[in-house]
PDB file of C-alpha atoms and ligand atoms in Angstrom:
ATOM      1  CA  UNK A 126       0.000   0.000   0.000  1.00 98.00           C
ATOM      2  CA  UNK A 127       1.448   3.341  -1.020  1.00 98.00           C
ATOM      3  CA  UNK A 128       0.906   6.439   1.113  1.00 98.00           C
ATOM      4  CA  UNK A 129       0.913   9.648  -0.934  1.00 98.00           C
ATOM      5  CA  UNK A 130       0.910  13.149   0.581  1.00 98.00           C
ATOM      6  CA  UNK A 131      -0.033  16.056  -1.688  1.00 98.00           C
ATOM      7  CA  UNK A 132      -0.045  19.810  -1.064  1.00 98.00           C
ATOM      8  CA  UNK A 133      -3.830  20.157  -1.041  1.00 98.00           C
ATOM      9  CA  UNK A 134      -7.180  18.435  -1.558  1.00 98.00           C
ATOM     10  CA  UNK A 135      -7.197  19.848  -5.103  1.00 98.00           C
ATOM     11  CA  UNK A 136      -3.805  18.264  -5.791  1.00 98.00           C
ATOM     12  CA  UNK A 137      -5.011  14.929  -4.402  1.00 98.00           C
ATOM     13  CA  UNK A 138      -8.039  15.067  -6.709  1.00 98.00           C
ATOM     14  CA  UNK A 139      -5.869  15.927  -9.717  1.00 98.00           C
ATOM     15  CA  UNK A 140      -3.409  13.143  -8.914  1.00 98.00           C
ATOM     16  CA  UNK A 141      -6.254  10.605  -8.769  1.00 99.00           C
ATOM     17  CA  UNK A 142      -7.967  11.965 -11.907  1.00 99.00           C
ATOM     18  CA  UNK A 143      -4.689  11.347 -13.750  1.00 98.00           C
ATOM     19  CA  UNK A 144      -4.637   7.745 -12.462  1.00 98.00           C
ATOM     20  CA  UNK A 145      -8.208   7.208 -13.696  1.00 99.00           C
ATOM     21  CA  UNK A 146      -7.443   8.741 -17.082  1.00 98.00           C
ATOM     22  CA  UNK A 147      -4.332   6.579 -17.482  1.00 98.00           C
ATOM     23  CA  UNK A 148      -6.440   3.457 -16.881  1.00 98.00           C
ATOM     24  CA  UNK A 149      -9.071   4.615 -19.400  1.00 98.00           C
ATOM     25  CA  UNK A 150      -6.434   5.508 -22.016  1.00 98.00           C
ATOM     26  CA  UNK A 151      -4.926   2.009 -21.705  1.00 98.00           C
ATOM     27  CA  UNK A 152      -8.299   0.230 -21.682  1.00 98.00           C
ATOM     28  CA  UNK A 153     -11.136   2.182 -23.238  1.00 97.00           C
ATOM     29  CA  UNK A 154     -13.775  -0.199 -21.821  1.00 98.00           C
ATOM     30  CA  UNK A 155     -12.417  -0.008 -18.269  1.00 98.00           C
ATOM     31  CA  UNK A 156     -14.719  -0.655 -15.305  1.00 98.00           C
ATOM     32  CA  UNK A 157     -14.497   2.201 -12.800  1.00 99.00           C
ATOM     33  CA  UNK A 158     -15.540   1.625  -9.190  1.00 99.00           C
ATOM     34  CA  UNK A 159     -17.077   4.785  -7.763  1.00 98.00           C
ATOM     35  CA  UNK A 160     -17.734   6.238  -4.324  1.00 98.00           C
ATOM     36  CA  UNK A 161     -19.906   9.126  -3.157  1.00 97.00           C
ATOM     37  CA  UNK A 162     -19.581  11.646  -0.327  1.00 95.00           C
ATOM     38  CA  UNK A 163     -17.619  14.877  -0.341  1.00 95.00           C
ATOM     39  CA  UNK A 164     -14.174  13.265  -0.740  1.00 98.00           C
ATOM     40  CA  UNK A 165     -14.405  12.249  -4.431  1.00 98.00           C
ATOM     41  CA  UNK A 166     -16.156  15.464  -5.583  1.00 98.00           C
ATOM     42  CA  UNK A 167     -12.845  17.002  -6.716  1.00 98.00           C
ATOM     43  CA  UNK A 168     -11.990  13.877  -8.722  1.00 98.00           C
ATOM     44  CA  UNK A 169     -15.339  13.982 -10.528  1.00 99.00           C
ATOM     45  CA  UNK A 170     -14.933  17.705 -11.243  1.00 98.00           C
ATOM     46  CA  UNK A 171     -11.510  17.072 -12.786  1.00 99.00           C
ATOM     47  CA  UNK A 172     -12.809  14.173 -14.870  1.00 99.00           C
ATOM     48  CA  UNK A 173     -15.669  16.357 -16.165  1.00 98.00           C
ATOM     49  CA  UNK A 174     -13.296  19.239 -16.955  1.00 98.00           C
ATOM     50  CA  UNK A 175     -10.948  16.888 -18.800  1.00 98.00           C
ATOM     51  CA  UNK A 176     -13.838  15.327 -20.714  1.00 98.00           C
ATOM     52  CA  UNK A 177     -14.962  18.808 -21.805  1.00 98.00           C
ATOM     53  CA  UNK A 178     -11.379  19.566 -22.868  1.00 98.00           C
ATOM     54  CA  UNK A 179     -11.375  16.393 -24.995  1.00 98.00           C
ATOM     55  CA  UNK A 180      -8.787  14.626 -22.850  1.00 98.00           C
ATOM     56  CA  UNK A 181     -10.866  11.616 -21.820  1.00 98.00           C
ATOM     57  CA  UNK A 182     -13.609   9.594 -23.488  1.00 98.00           C
ATOM     58  CA  UNK A 183     -16.209   7.652 -21.478  1.00 98.00           C
ATOM     59  CA  UNK A 184     -18.070   6.153 -24.453  1.00 98.00           C
ATOM     60  CA  UNK A 185     -16.960   2.575 -23.716  1.00 98.00           C
ATOM     61  CA  UNK A 186     -16.353   2.938 -19.986  1.00 98.00           C
ATOM     62  CA  UNK A 187     -18.539   1.144 -17.424  1.00 98.00           C
ATOM     63  CA  UNK A 188     -19.025   2.094 -13.791  1.00 99.00           C
ATOM     64  CA  UNK A 189     -20.162   0.390 -10.620  1.00 98.00           C
ATOM     65  CA  UNK A 190     -20.947   2.266  -7.420  1.00 98.00           C
ATOM     66  CA  UNK A 191     -20.114   1.024  -3.965  1.00 98.00           C
ATOM     67  CA  UNK A 192     -23.362   1.513  -2.132  1.00 98.00           C
ATOM     68  CA  UNK A 193     -26.830   3.026  -1.778  1.00 98.00           C
ATOM     69  CA  UNK A 194     -29.307   3.872   0.961  1.00 98.00           C
ATOM     70  CA  UNK A 195     -32.229   1.486   1.201  1.00 98.00           C
ATOM     71  CA  UNK A 196     -35.442   3.334   0.410  1.00 97.00           C
ATOM     72  CA  UNK A 197     -33.998   6.116  -1.739  1.00 97.00           C
ATOM     73  CA  UNK A 198     -34.547   5.956  -5.501  1.00 97.00           C
ATOM     74  CA  UNK A 199     -32.251   7.598  -8.069  1.00 97.00           C
ATOM     75  CA  UNK A 200     -34.489  10.670  -8.228  1.00 96.00           C
ATOM     76  CA  UNK A 201     -34.132  11.331  -4.488  1.00 96.00           C
ATOM     77  CA  UNK A 202     -31.680  14.186  -3.955  1.00 96.00           C
ATOM     78  CA  UNK A 203     -29.771  12.338  -1.227  1.00 96.00           C
ATOM     79  CA  UNK A 204     -29.472   9.057  -3.066  1.00 97.00           C
ATOM     80  CA  UNK A 205     -26.049   8.102  -4.333  1.00 98.00           C
ATOM     81  CA  UNK A 206     -27.510   7.561  -7.816  1.00 98.00           C
ATOM     82  CA  UNK A 207     -28.654  11.195  -7.873  1.00 98.00           C
ATOM     83  CA  UNK A 208     -25.230  12.304  -6.602  1.00 98.00           C
ATOM     84  CA  UNK A 209     -23.521  10.430  -9.439  1.00 98.00           C
ATOM     85  CA  UNK A 210     -25.842  11.974 -12.030  1.00 98.00           C
ATOM     86  CA  UNK A 211     -25.101  15.456 -10.649  1.00 98.00           C
ATOM     87  CA  UNK A 212     -21.336  15.095 -10.276  1.00 98.00           C
ATOM     88  CA  UNK A 213     -20.378  12.917 -13.223  1.00 98.00           C
ATOM     89  CA  UNK A 214     -22.819  10.981 -15.367  1.00 98.00           C
ATOM     90  CA  UNK A 215     -24.897  13.870 -16.733  1.00 98.00           C
ATOM     91  CA  UNK A 216     -21.728  15.749 -17.797  1.00 98.00           C
ATOM     92  CA  UNK A 217     -19.850  13.055 -19.742  1.00 98.00           C
ATOM     93  CA  UNK A 218     -20.558  10.683 -22.632  1.00 98.00           C
ATOM     94  CA  UNK A 219     -21.042   7.558 -20.549  1.00 98.00           C
ATOM     95  CA  UNK A 220     -23.806   5.236 -21.783  1.00 98.00           C
ATOM     96  CA  UNK A 221     -26.681   4.703 -19.389  1.00 98.00           C
ATOM     97  CA  UNK A 222     -26.566   0.919 -19.938  1.00 98.00           C
ATOM     98  CA  UNK A 223     -22.930   0.907 -18.736  1.00 98.00           C
ATOM     99  CA  UNK A 224     -23.815   2.440 -15.358  1.00 98.00           C
ATOM    100  CA  UNK A 225     -24.284  -0.018 -12.482  1.00 98.00           C
ATOM    101  CA  UNK A 226     -26.048   1.386  -9.440  1.00 98.00           C
ATOM    102  CA  UNK A 227     -27.913  -0.261  -6.608  1.00 98.00           C
ATOM    103  CA  UNK A 228     -31.587   0.665  -6.758  1.00 98.00           C
ATOM    104  CA  UNK A 229     -32.395   1.688  -3.192  1.00 98.00           C
ATOM    105  CA  UNK A 230     -36.081   1.130  -3.921  1.00 98.00           C
ATOM    106  CA  UNK A 231     -35.534  -2.265  -5.518  1.00 98.00           C
ATOM    107  CA  UNK A 232     -35.843  -5.619  -3.801  1.00 98.00           C
ATOM    108  CA  UNK A 233     -32.595  -5.893  -1.766  1.00 98.00           C
ATOM    109  CA  UNK A 234     -32.144  -9.598  -2.586  1.00 98.00           C
ATOM    110  CA  UNK A 235     -32.427  -8.911  -6.316  1.00 98.00           C
ATOM    111  CA  UNK A 236     -30.054  -5.946  -6.087  1.00 98.00           C
ATOM    112  CA  UNK A 237     -27.505  -8.036  -4.190  1.00 98.00           C
ATOM    113  CA  UNK A 238     -27.684 -10.921  -6.670  1.00 98.00           C
ATOM    114  CA  UNK A 239     -27.352  -8.553  -9.643  1.00 98.00           C
ATOM    115  CA  UNK A 240     -24.251  -6.889  -8.132  1.00 98.00           C
ATOM    116  CA  UNK A 241     -22.500 -10.093  -7.081  1.00 98.00           C
ATOM    117  CA  UNK A 242     -23.055 -11.783 -10.444  1.00 98.00           C
ATOM    118  CA  UNK A 243     -21.690  -8.757 -12.228  1.00 98.00           C
ATOM    119  CA  UNK A 244     -18.640  -8.387  -9.963  1.00 98.00           C
ATOM    120  CA  UNK A 245     -17.774 -12.071 -10.263  1.00 97.00           C
ATOM    121  CA  UNK A 246     -17.382 -11.662 -14.012  1.00 96.00           C
ATOM    122  CA  UNK A 247     -16.053  -8.102 -14.110  1.00 98.00           C
ATOM    123  CA  UNK A 248     -13.187  -7.129 -11.819  1.00 98.00           C
ATOM    124  CA  UNK A 249     -12.965  -3.387 -11.274  1.00 98.00           C
ATOM    125  CA  UNK A 250     -10.028  -1.766 -13.092  1.00 98.00           C
ATOM    126  CA  UNK A 251      -9.733   1.226 -10.760  1.00 99.00           C
ATOM    127  CA  UNK A 252     -11.750   1.960  -7.627  1.00 99.00           C
ATOM    128  CA  UNK A 253     -11.984   5.239  -5.730  1.00 99.00           C
ATOM    129  CA  UNK A 254     -12.782   4.991  -2.035  1.00 98.00           C
ATOM    130  CA  UNK A 255     -13.590   7.631   0.545  1.00 98.00           C
ATOM    131  CA  UNK A 256     -13.386   6.747   4.219  1.00 98.00           C
ATOM    132  CA  UNK A 257     -15.704   7.212   7.164  1.00 95.00           C
ATOM    133  CA  UNK A 258     -14.363   8.708  10.395  1.00 94.00           C
ATOM    134  CA  UNK A 259     -14.655   5.191  11.871  1.00 94.00           C
ATOM    135  CA  UNK A 260     -12.651   3.692   8.991  1.00 97.00           C
ATOM    136  CA  UNK A 261     -15.606   2.401   6.975  1.00 96.00           C
ATOM    137  CA  UNK A 262     -15.259   1.936   3.230  1.00 98.00           C
ATOM    138  CA  UNK A 263     -18.390   1.939   1.111  1.00 97.00           C
ATOM    139  CA  UNK A 264     -20.801   1.117   3.908  1.00 96.00           C
ATOM    140  CA  UNK A 265     -18.680  -1.701   5.332  1.00 96.00           C
ATOM    141  CA  UNK A 266     -18.908  -0.634   8.946  1.00 94.00           C
ATOM    142  CA  UNK A 267     -16.548  -1.784  11.742  1.00 95.00           C
ATOM    143  CA  UNK A 268     -17.577  -5.312  12.767  1.00 96.00           C
ATOM    144  CA  UNK A 269     -16.217  -8.595  14.120  1.00 97.00           C
ATOM    145  CA  UNK A 270     -15.691  -9.992  10.631  1.00 97.00           C
ATOM    146  CA  UNK A 271     -15.547  -8.887   7.025  1.00 98.00           C
ATOM    147  CA  UNK A 272     -18.373  -9.722   4.655  1.00 98.00           C
ATOM    148  CA  UNK A 273     -17.374 -10.947   1.215  1.00 98.00           C
ATOM    149  CA  UNK A 274     -20.424 -10.202  -0.921  1.00 98.00           C
ATOM    150  CA  UNK A 275     -22.827  -7.339  -1.403  1.00 98.00           C
ATOM    151  CA  UNK A 276     -25.016  -7.060   1.687  1.00 98.00           C
ATOM    152  CA  UNK A 277     -27.515  -5.065   3.708  1.00 98.00           C
ATOM    153  CA  UNK A 278     -25.986  -2.944   6.484  1.00 96.00           C
ATOM    154  CA  UNK A 279     -27.482  -1.383   9.590  1.00 95.00           C
ATOM    155  CA  UNK A 280     -25.663   1.935   9.692  1.00 93.00           C
ATOM    156  CA  UNK A 281     -23.867   2.879  12.900  1.00 91.00           C
ATOM    157  CA  UNK A 282     -24.989   5.900  14.916  1.00 93.00           C
ATOM    158  CA  UNK A 283     -21.655   7.578  14.000  1.00 89.00           C
ATOM    159  CA  UNK A 284     -22.311   7.183  10.289  1.00 90.00           C
ATOM    160  CA  UNK A 285     -25.920   8.327  10.552  1.00 95.00           C
ATOM    161  CA  UNK A 286     -24.752  11.412  12.441  1.00 95.00           C
ATOM    162  CA  UNK A 287     -21.906  12.130   9.992  1.00 91.00           C
ATOM    163  CA  UNK A 288     -24.189  11.779   6.963  1.00 91.00           C
ATOM    164  CA  UNK A 289     -27.043  13.800   8.495  1.00 95.00           C
ATOM    165  CA  UNK A 290     -25.296  16.957   7.242  1.00 93.00           C
ATOM    166  CA  UNK A 291     -26.701  16.198   3.795  1.00 92.00           C
ATOM    167  CA  UNK A 292     -30.297  15.884   5.071  1.00 95.00           C
ATOM    168  CA  UNK A 293     -32.705  18.451   6.569  1.00 94.00           C
ATOM    169  CA  UNK A 294     -32.949  16.435   9.742  1.00 93.00           C
ATOM    170  CA  UNK A 295     -31.141  13.435  11.248  1.00 96.00           C
ATOM    171  CA  UNK A 296     -34.434  11.524  11.346  1.00 96.00           C
ATOM    172  CA  UNK A 297     -34.477  11.595   7.521  1.00 95.00           C
ATOM    173  CA  UNK A 298     -31.206   9.659   7.214  1.00 96.00           C
ATOM    174  CA  UNK A 299     -31.963   6.072   6.172  1.00 97.00           C
ATOM    175  CA  UNK A 300     -30.913   3.543   8.793  1.00 97.00           C
ATOM    176  CA  UNK A 301     -29.983   0.820   6.322  1.00 98.00           C
ATOM    177  CA  UNK A 302     -28.030   0.580   3.129  1.00 98.00           C
ATOM    178  CA  UNK A 303     -26.695  -1.945   0.644  1.00 98.00           C
ATOM    179  CA  UNK A 304     -22.965  -2.028   0.086  1.00 98.00           C
ATOM    180  CA  UNK A 305     -20.472  -3.889  -2.023  1.00 98.00           C
ATOM    181  CA  UNK A 306     -18.540  -6.247   0.256  1.00 98.00           C
ATOM    182  CA  UNK A 307     -14.834  -6.977   0.410  1.00 98.00           C
ATOM    183  CA  UNK A 308     -14.766  -9.212  -2.695  1.00 98.00           C
ATOM    184  CA  UNK A 309     -15.333  -6.314  -5.087  1.00 98.00           C
ATOM    185  CA  UNK A 310     -12.697  -4.263  -3.273  1.00 98.00           C
ATOM    186  CA  UNK A 311      -9.898  -6.840  -3.035  1.00 98.00           C
ATOM    187  CA  UNK A 312     -10.370  -8.031  -6.617  1.00 98.00           C
ATOM    188  CA  UNK A 313     -10.071  -4.477  -7.978  1.00 98.00           C
ATOM    189  CA  UNK A 314      -6.874  -4.118 -10.004  1.00 98.00           C
ATOM    190  CA  UNK A 315      -6.159  -0.755  -8.437  1.00 98.00           C
ATOM    191  CA  UNK A 316      -7.699   0.881  -5.352  1.00 98.00           C
ATOM    192  CA  UNK A 317      -7.218   4.542  -4.431  1.00 99.00           C
ATOM    193  CA  UNK A 318      -8.490   5.950  -1.150  1.00 99.00           C
ATOM    194  CA  UNK A 319      -8.764   9.731  -0.789  1.00 98.00           C
ATOM    195  CA  UNK A 320      -8.985  11.397   2.614  1.00 98.00           C
ATOM    196  CA  UNK A 321      -9.000  15.019   3.670  1.00 97.00           C
ATOM    197  CA  UNK A 322      -9.909  16.818   6.901  1.00 94.00           C
ATOM    198  CA  UNK A 323      -9.175  16.204  10.584  1.00 93.00           C
ATOM    199  CA  UNK A 324     -12.210  13.940  11.020  1.00 94.00           C
ATOM    200  CA  UNK A 325     -10.331  11.271   9.057  1.00 97.00           C
ATOM    201  CA  UNK A 326      -7.002  11.607  10.922  1.00 97.00           C
ATOM    202  CA  UNK A 327      -7.624   8.876  13.468  1.00 97.00           C
ATOM    203  CA  UNK A 328      -8.679   6.251  10.898  1.00 98.00           C
ATOM    204  CA  UNK A 329      -5.821   7.124   8.505  1.00 98.00           C
ATOM    205  CA  UNK A 330      -3.317   7.119  11.340  1.00 98.00           C
ATOM    206  CA  UNK A 331      -4.388   3.587  12.343  1.00 98.00           C
ATOM    207  CA  UNK A 332      -4.345   2.472   8.709  1.00 98.00           C
ATOM    208  CA  UNK A 333      -0.796   3.577   8.002  1.00 98.00           C
ATOM    209  CA  UNK A 334       0.702   2.606  11.345  1.00 97.00           C
ATOM    210  CA  UNK A 335       0.027  -1.140  11.085  1.00 96.00           C
ATOM    211  CA  UNK A 336      -0.371  -3.755   8.372  1.00 96.00           C
ATOM    212  CA  UNK A 337      -2.895  -5.619  10.481  1.00 97.00           C
ATOM    213  CA  UNK A 338      -6.082  -6.418   8.579  1.00 98.00           C
ATOM    214  CA  UNK A 339      -8.792  -5.754  11.112  1.00 98.00           C
ATOM    215  CA  UNK A 340     -12.565  -5.810  10.453  1.00 98.00           C
ATOM    216  CA  UNK A 341     -12.912  -3.185  13.204  1.00 98.00           C
ATOM    217  CA  UNK A 342     -11.000  -0.901  10.823  1.00 98.00           C
ATOM    218  CA  UNK A 343     -12.591  -1.823   7.481  1.00 98.00           C
ATOM    219  CA  UNK A 344     -10.176   0.340   5.430  1.00 98.00           C
ATOM    220  CA  UNK A 345      -7.358  -1.995   6.578  1.00 98.00           C
ATOM    221  CA  UNK A 346      -8.489  -4.310   3.755  1.00 98.00           C
ATOM    222  CA  UNK A 347      -6.322  -2.062   1.558  1.00 98.00           C
ATOM    223  CA  UNK A 348      -3.270  -3.920   2.863  1.00 98.00           C
ATOM    224  CA  UNK A 349      -4.588  -6.974   1.036  1.00 97.00           C
ATOM    225  CA  UNK A 350      -5.214  -5.275  -2.307  1.00 98.00           C
ATOM    226  CA  UNK A 351      -2.594  -5.963  -4.971  1.00 96.00           C
ATOM    227  CA  UNK A 352      -2.212  -2.270  -5.832  1.00 98.00           C
ATOM    228  CA  UNK A 353      -3.541   0.308  -3.401  1.00 98.00           C
ATOM    229  CA  UNK A 354      -2.780   3.938  -2.657  1.00 98.00           C
ATOM    230  CA  UNK A 355      -3.906   6.199   0.166  1.00 98.00           C
ATOM    231  CA  UNK A 356      -3.858   9.838  -0.919  1.00 98.00           C
ATOM    232  CA  UNK A 357      -4.012  12.595   1.710  1.00 98.00           C
ATOM    233  CA  UNK A 358      -3.128  16.277   1.778  1.00 98.00           C
ATOM    234  CA  UNK A 359      -0.415  17.897   3.910  1.00 97.00           C
ATOM    235  CA  UNK A 360      -2.895  19.259   6.446  1.00 97.00           C
ATOM    236  CA  UNK A 361      -4.252  15.805   7.215  1.00 97.00           C
ATOM    237  CA  UNK A 362      -0.767  14.287   7.253  1.00 97.00           C
ATOM    238  CA  UNK A 363       0.410  16.951   9.731  1.00 97.00           C
ATOM    239  CA  UNK A 364      -2.552  16.387  12.029  1.00 95.00           C
ATOM    240  CA  UNK A 365      -1.670  12.663  12.119  1.00 95.00           C
ATOM    241  CA  UNK A 366       1.885  13.453  13.137  1.00 91.00           C
ATOM    242  CA  UNK A 367       0.965  15.814  16.000  1.00 83.00           C
TER     243      UNK A 367
HETATM  244  C1  GLP B  14     -20.471   7.595   3.237  1.00 70.53           C
HETATM  245  C2  GLP B  14     -20.176   6.676   2.054  1.00 70.53           C
HETATM  246  C3  GLP B  14     -18.711   6.339   1.944  1.00 70.53           C
HETATM  247  C4  GLP B  14     -17.893   7.606   2.099  1.00 70.53           C
HETATM  248  C5  GLP B  14     -18.110   8.207   3.454  1.00 70.53           C
HETATM  249  C6  GLP B  14     -17.291   9.445   3.724  1.00 70.53           C
HETATM  250  O1  GLP B  14     -20.785   6.943   4.384  1.00 70.53           O
HETATM  251  N1  GLP B  14     -20.921   5.461   2.078  1.00 70.53           N
HETATM  252  O2  GLP B  14     -18.455   5.702   0.706  1.00 70.53           O
HETATM  253  O3  GLP B  14     -16.525   7.307   1.908  1.00 70.53           O
HETATM  254  O4  GLP B  14     -19.475   8.540   3.561  1.00 70.53           O
HETATM  255  O5  GLP B  14     -17.906  10.558   3.194  1.00 70.53           O
HETATM  256  P1  GLP B  14     -17.219  11.968   3.027  1.00 70.53           P
HETATM  257  O6  GLP B  14     -16.266  11.822   1.884  1.00 70.53           O
HETATM  258  O7  GLP B  14     -18.339  12.905   2.699  1.00 70.53           O
HETATM  259  O8  GLP B  14     -16.545  12.286   4.296  1.00 70.53           O
END
């Protein structure tokens, strides 16, 4: 696992956008694994800017997202499908049939089967991950064991509280979600985790200080990935060292 420190969040986003574009230029039908939340917003902005400048072509690219809230459809403003439409899909030439999202209003069992069948036959070429303050990746929350496949998650109080900033009221935050499990993450050919802000310092500090793979720190699965990078900015790196 490589640990990369950049000057700023913008530089981290640019560095990762270049990694994504390199993968797409080498394999025009690459499968991109995508995350939501504030952390990857800069990456998506750079990819959109580069698409508009003619530097990257999404016409054969496919995508698969990590997770979705149960109960929220793609038209709901807080769903991850809506987020992806706003930040990336509606701005680039990706084909709708190449986009793989969990339907939060679908039957969870059907959504899980659909995702696992797809992932078994299509390893992700490059996957962007954010990280929760408690070290979660996707919605794989700290637990006594890792879960291999796509599964339903009861969100922790910490995560509900952290994500309530996007909702009018904490009571509106869904309590359950569906997330890709560890199989999709460890079989990805390249995994890049972006973190910024003091709230992530504790989890990143634990991640880089030990190679122990611990389900109570879900991001520690990155030690098992064949090619993984953790990208942080100077401010976060300094707060870890204090
Ligand atoms: C959510 C998502 C994660 C994301 C995390 C951090 O819980 N399921 O994929 O990494 O939030 O979000 P942010 O980047 O906004 O801090």
